[in-house]
Short mmCIF file of C-alpha atoms in Angstrom, two decimals:
data_model
loop_
_atom_site.label_atom_id
_atom_site.label_comp_id
_atom_site.label_asym_id
_atom_site.label_seq_id
_atom_site.Cartn_x
_atom_site.Cartn_y
_atom_site.Cartn_z
CA ASP S 1 16.41 38.42 19.42
CA ALA S 2 19.29 39.77 21.53
CA ARG S 3 21.21 37.15 23.49
CA VAL S 4 24.32 36.80 25.57
CA THR S 5 26.79 34.55 23.79
CA GLN S 6 29.55 32.50 25.37
CA THR S 7 32.41 30.52 23.93
CA PRO S 8 33.38 27.77 24.15
CA ARG S 9 30.25 25.87 25.17
CA HIS S 10 32.30 22.94 26.40
CA LYS S 11 35.94 22.70 27.43
CA VAL S 12 37.89 19.71 28.65
CA THR S 13 41.42 20.40 29.77
CA GLU S 14 44.15 18.93 31.91
CA MET S 15 45.10 20.23 35.30
CA GLY S 16 47.61 23.06 35.07
CA GLN S 17 46.47 24.33 31.70
CA GLU S 18 45.19 27.83 31.09
CA VAL S 19 41.50 28.23 30.30
CA THR S 20 39.94 31.33 28.76
CA MET S 21 36.19 31.77 28.53
CA ARG S 22 34.63 34.55 26.48
CA CYS S 23 31.33 36.37 26.69
CA GLN S 24 29.60 38.83 24.43
CA PRO S 25 26.97 40.75 26.41
CA ILE S 26 23.76 42.03 24.89
CA LEU S 27 24.43 45.18 22.89
CA GLY S 28 23.71 48.24 25.01
CA HIS S 29 23.92 46.46 28.36
CA ASN S 30 26.29 48.14 30.79
CA THR S 31 26.73 45.41 33.39
CA VAL S 32 28.32 41.98 33.11
CA PHE S 33 28.38 39.22 35.69
CA TRP S 34 30.36 35.99 35.82
CA TYR S 35 28.83 33.12 37.81
CA ARG S 36 29.89 29.57 38.53
CA GLN S 37 27.37 26.80 39.08
CA THR S 38 28.09 23.47 40.76
CA MET S 39 25.83 20.90 42.33
CA MET S 40 27.37 21.47 45.74
CA GLN S 41 27.54 25.27 45.84
CA GLY S 42 24.76 26.30 43.50
CA LEU S 43 25.23 29.62 41.72
CA GLU S 44 28.16 31.71 42.94
CA LEU S 45 28.98 35.21 41.79
CA LEU S 46 32.59 35.47 40.69
CA ALA S 47 32.85 38.97 39.21
CA TYR S 48 30.76 41.99 38.30
CA PHE S 49 31.54 44.76 35.81
CA ARG S 50 29.74 48.00 35.24
CA ASN S 51 30.66 50.13 32.24
CA ARG S 52 33.64 47.79 31.81
CA ALA S 53 35.04 48.59 35.25
CA PRO S 54 35.36 45.72 37.75
CA LEU S 55 33.22 46.52 40.77
CA ASP S 56 33.19 43.25 42.67
CA ASP S 57 35.40 40.23 42.26
CA SER S 58 35.31 39.13 45.88
CA GLY S 59 33.92 35.73 44.92
CA MET S 60 36.84 34.91 42.68
CA PRO S 61 39.98 33.02 43.79
CA LYS S 62 42.48 35.78 43.03
CA ASP S 63 45.52 33.58 42.74
CA ARG S 64 44.30 31.75 39.66
CA PHE S 65 41.25 33.56 38.28
CA SER S 66 41.14 36.84 36.43
CA ALA S 67 38.32 38.67 34.70
CA GLU S 68 38.56 41.52 32.22
CA MET S 69 36.46 43.55 29.80
CA PRO S 70 38.80 44.73 27.05
CA ASP S 71 35.85 46.41 25.33
CA ALA S 72 32.10 46.76 25.68
CA THR S 73 31.44 43.71 23.51
CA LEU S 74 33.80 41.25 25.17
CA ALA S 75 34.27 39.95 28.69
CA THR S 76 36.80 37.26 29.52
CA LEU S 77 37.32 34.92 32.45
CA LYS S 78 40.69 33.24 32.69
CA ILE S 79 41.87 30.43 34.94
CA GLN S 80 45.60 29.83 35.18
CA PRO S 81 46.53 27.21 36.24
CA SER S 82 43.30 25.21 36.19
CA GLU S 83 42.53 22.58 38.83
CA PRO S 84 39.97 19.74 38.95
CA ARG S 85 37.93 21.65 41.54
CA ASP S 86 37.34 24.35 38.92
CA SER S 87 35.11 21.93 37.00
CA ALA S 88 31.72 23.64 36.78
CA VAL S 89 29.42 25.52 34.45
CA TYR S 90 30.47 29.14 34.07
CA PHE S 91 27.75 31.59 33.17
CA CYS S 92 28.05 35.11 31.91
CA ALA S 93 25.07 37.43 32.36
CA SER S 94 24.41 40.98 31.27
CA GLY S 95 21.97 43.68 32.25
CA LEU S 96 21.23 47.36 32.02
CA VAL S 97 21.48 49.55 35.08
CA ARG S 98 18.81 52.22 34.92
CA GLY S 99 17.31 55.00 36.95
CA ALA S 100 18.69 57.32 39.58
CA GLU S 101 19.31 54.44 41.95
CA GLY S 102 21.27 52.53 39.37
CA ALA S 103 19.24 49.37 39.87
CA LEU S 104 19.08 46.32 37.65
CA TYR S 105 15.64 45.28 36.51
CA GLU S 106 16.69 42.43 34.25
CA GLN S 107 19.61 40.10 33.95
CA TYR S 108 20.05 37.75 31.01
CA PHE S 109 22.28 34.73 31.09
CA GLY S 110 24.38 33.21 28.37
CA PRO S 111 24.23 29.47 27.62
CA GLY S 112 27.23 28.77 29.84
CA THR S 113 30.60 27.09 29.40
CA ARG S 114 30.82 23.61 30.84
CA LEU S 115 34.40 23.20 32.04
CA THR S 116 35.92 19.87 32.94
CA VAL S 117 39.44 19.80 34.35
CA THR S 118 40.99 16.34 34.55
CA ALA U 1 22.06 39.72 56.32
CA GLN U 2 20.81 38.98 52.83
CA LYS U 3 19.08 35.67 52.44
CA ILE U 4 16.84 33.97 49.94
CA THR U 5 15.16 30.64 50.59
CA GLN U 6 13.39 28.09 48.46
CA THR U 7 12.03 25.38 50.73
CA GLN U 8 10.70 23.00 48.07
CA PRO U 9 13.52 20.90 46.57
CA GLY U 10 11.07 19.18 44.23
CA MET U 11 7.46 19.42 43.15
CA PHE U 12 5.05 17.56 40.90
CA VAL U 13 2.10 19.06 39.07
CA GLN U 14 -0.41 17.63 36.65
CA GLU U 15 -0.35 19.05 33.15
CA LYS U 16 -2.80 21.96 32.71
CA GLU U 17 -2.98 22.64 36.44
CA ALA U 18 -1.54 25.68 38.21
CA VAL U 19 1.45 25.40 40.52
CA THR U 20 3.03 27.74 43.07
CA LEU U 21 6.75 27.71 43.77
CA ASP U 22 7.70 29.28 47.09
CA CYS U 23 10.39 31.88 47.72
CA THR U 24 11.07 33.88 50.86
CA TYR U 25 13.71 36.51 51.31
CA ASP U 26 15.31 38.73 53.90
CA THR U 27 17.10 42.01 53.34
CA SER U 28 17.56 45.37 55.00
CA ASP U 29 17.81 47.13 51.64
CA PRO U 30 14.52 49.03 51.10
CA SER U 31 14.98 49.01 47.34
CA TYR U 32 15.40 45.48 46.07
CA GLY U 33 14.31 43.38 43.15
CA LEU U 34 13.10 39.81 42.92
CA PHE U 35 13.72 37.61 39.90
CA TRP U 36 12.68 34.15 38.81
CA TYR U 37 14.71 32.02 36.42
CA LYS U 38 13.99 28.70 34.72
CA GLN U 39 16.80 26.24 34.08
CA PRO U 40 15.76 23.32 31.86
CA SER U 41 17.87 20.20 31.53
CA SER U 42 19.76 21.86 28.68
CA GLY U 43 21.39 24.08 31.32
CA GLU U 44 20.58 27.58 30.15
CA MET U 45 19.17 30.10 32.65
CA ILE U 46 16.04 31.75 31.32
CA PHE U 47 14.83 35.00 32.86
CA LEU U 48 11.10 34.73 33.57
CA ILE U 49 9.83 37.63 35.64
CA TYR U 50 10.87 40.59 37.77
CA GLN U 51 9.22 42.33 40.75
CA GLY U 52 10.52 45.54 42.30
CA SER U 53 10.12 46.19 46.00
CA TYR U 54 8.15 49.37 45.33
CA ASP U 55 5.90 47.90 42.68
CA GLN U 56 2.27 48.08 43.76
CA GLN U 57 1.03 45.44 41.35
CA ASN U 58 2.11 41.82 41.13
CA ALA U 59 4.23 41.19 38.05
CA THR U 60 2.83 39.01 35.29
CA GLU U 61 4.40 37.60 32.12
CA GLY U 62 2.15 35.33 30.13
CA ARG U 63 1.49 32.20 32.21
CA TYR U 64 3.88 33.39 34.94
CA SER U 65 2.84 35.64 37.78
CA LEU U 66 4.62 36.65 40.92
CA ASN U 67 2.62 36.63 44.14
CA PHE U 68 4.45 39.38 46.01
CA GLN U 69 3.63 39.68 49.71
CA LYS U 70 6.00 42.32 51.02
CA ALA U 71 5.02 42.12 54.69
CA ARG U 72 5.59 38.36 54.67
CA LYS U 73 8.76 38.74 52.56
CA SER U 74 7.59 36.22 50.05
CA ALA U 75 7.74 36.23 46.25
CA ASN U 76 6.11 33.04 45.04
CA LEU U 77 6.01 32.15 41.37
CA VAL U 78 2.67 30.96 40.02
CA ILE U 79 2.63 29.04 36.75
CA SER U 80 -0.84 28.68 35.32
CA ALA U 81 -1.92 25.88 32.98
CA SER U 82 1.31 23.87 33.36
CA GLN U 83 2.84 22.38 30.24
CA LEU U 84 5.27 19.49 29.88
CA GLY U 85 7.90 22.00 28.79
CA ASP U 86 7.69 23.69 32.19
CA SER U 87 9.58 20.76 33.74
CA ALA U 88 12.82 22.36 34.90
CA MET U 89 14.68 23.82 37.87
CA TYR U 90 13.37 27.18 39.01
CA PHE U 91 15.53 29.68 40.85
CA CYS U 92 14.41 32.69 42.83
CA ALA U 93 16.92 35.53 43.08
CA MET U 94 17.12 38.80 44.97
CA ARG U 95 18.96 41.91 43.80
CA VAL U 96 20.14 44.36 46.45
CA LYS U 97 22.59 47.24 46.54
CA GLU U 98 25.79 46.63 48.43
CA TYR U 99 28.46 49.30 48.51
CA ASN U 100 26.53 51.08 45.76
CA PHE U 101 26.53 48.23 43.29
CA ASN U 102 24.06 45.53 42.42
CA LYS U 103 24.49 42.13 44.02
CA PHE U 104 22.42 39.03 43.35
CA TYR U 105 21.58 36.26 45.76
CA PHE U 106 20.13 33.02 44.42
CA GLY U 107 17.98 30.42 46.13
CA SER U 108 18.85 26.73 45.99
CA GLY U 109 16.16 26.02 43.41
CA THR U 110 12.99 23.95 43.06
CA LYS U 111 12.80 21.10 40.58
CA LEU U 112 9.40 21.04 38.95
CA ASN U 113 8.09 17.95 37.19
CA VAL U 114 4.97 18.28 35.09
CA LYS U 115 3.13 14.99 34.69
CA PRO U 116 1.09 14.20 31.57
#
């Protein structure tokens, strides 16, 4: 049963510390998304990779957030320095772009990383 | 403008009855996809069902079916024979192409409570 995995599942850190979240997409998927979910804002797209290349990171605060895909089996989201307003659940999702139009017909989410910044 | 709307913040349904969760959307992209996700209290997002804008038939997956009315721009989720384990938040999402890449828009969610 193929799944997206994320580590850590929970992270509590102090303001100013660096936080790194990791995601292993489903084997064979060529797209990876990072989302943030809060009660106030709902689900927000932070970054989107296709074939490991960043295509859209317009939803990400550039001064403190960075997202990378060092290889096809690992995506990372880093926050440096972290702030209390970054407290949220961060989801990674993966999918397979298919067809001439390059559309996504499925998108599977990981279990999320619950981040608390104090 | 791309928009997806879920107008029911919360709903109750009796166990074993069917329930319909509403979702309306707006997009100028002729080729779009509609997704439904379930988020139980554990927090994970579970992919339930997908409907493409060109699909002639309504999508079905087990007890889930998508009532796709293209002219009305609605994509309601129908859960048949509700079970206690169906109690969760349900999110409707729309996938469109922007600048040649896929972008997802999520609704605000509907909290479903199944009563025994």
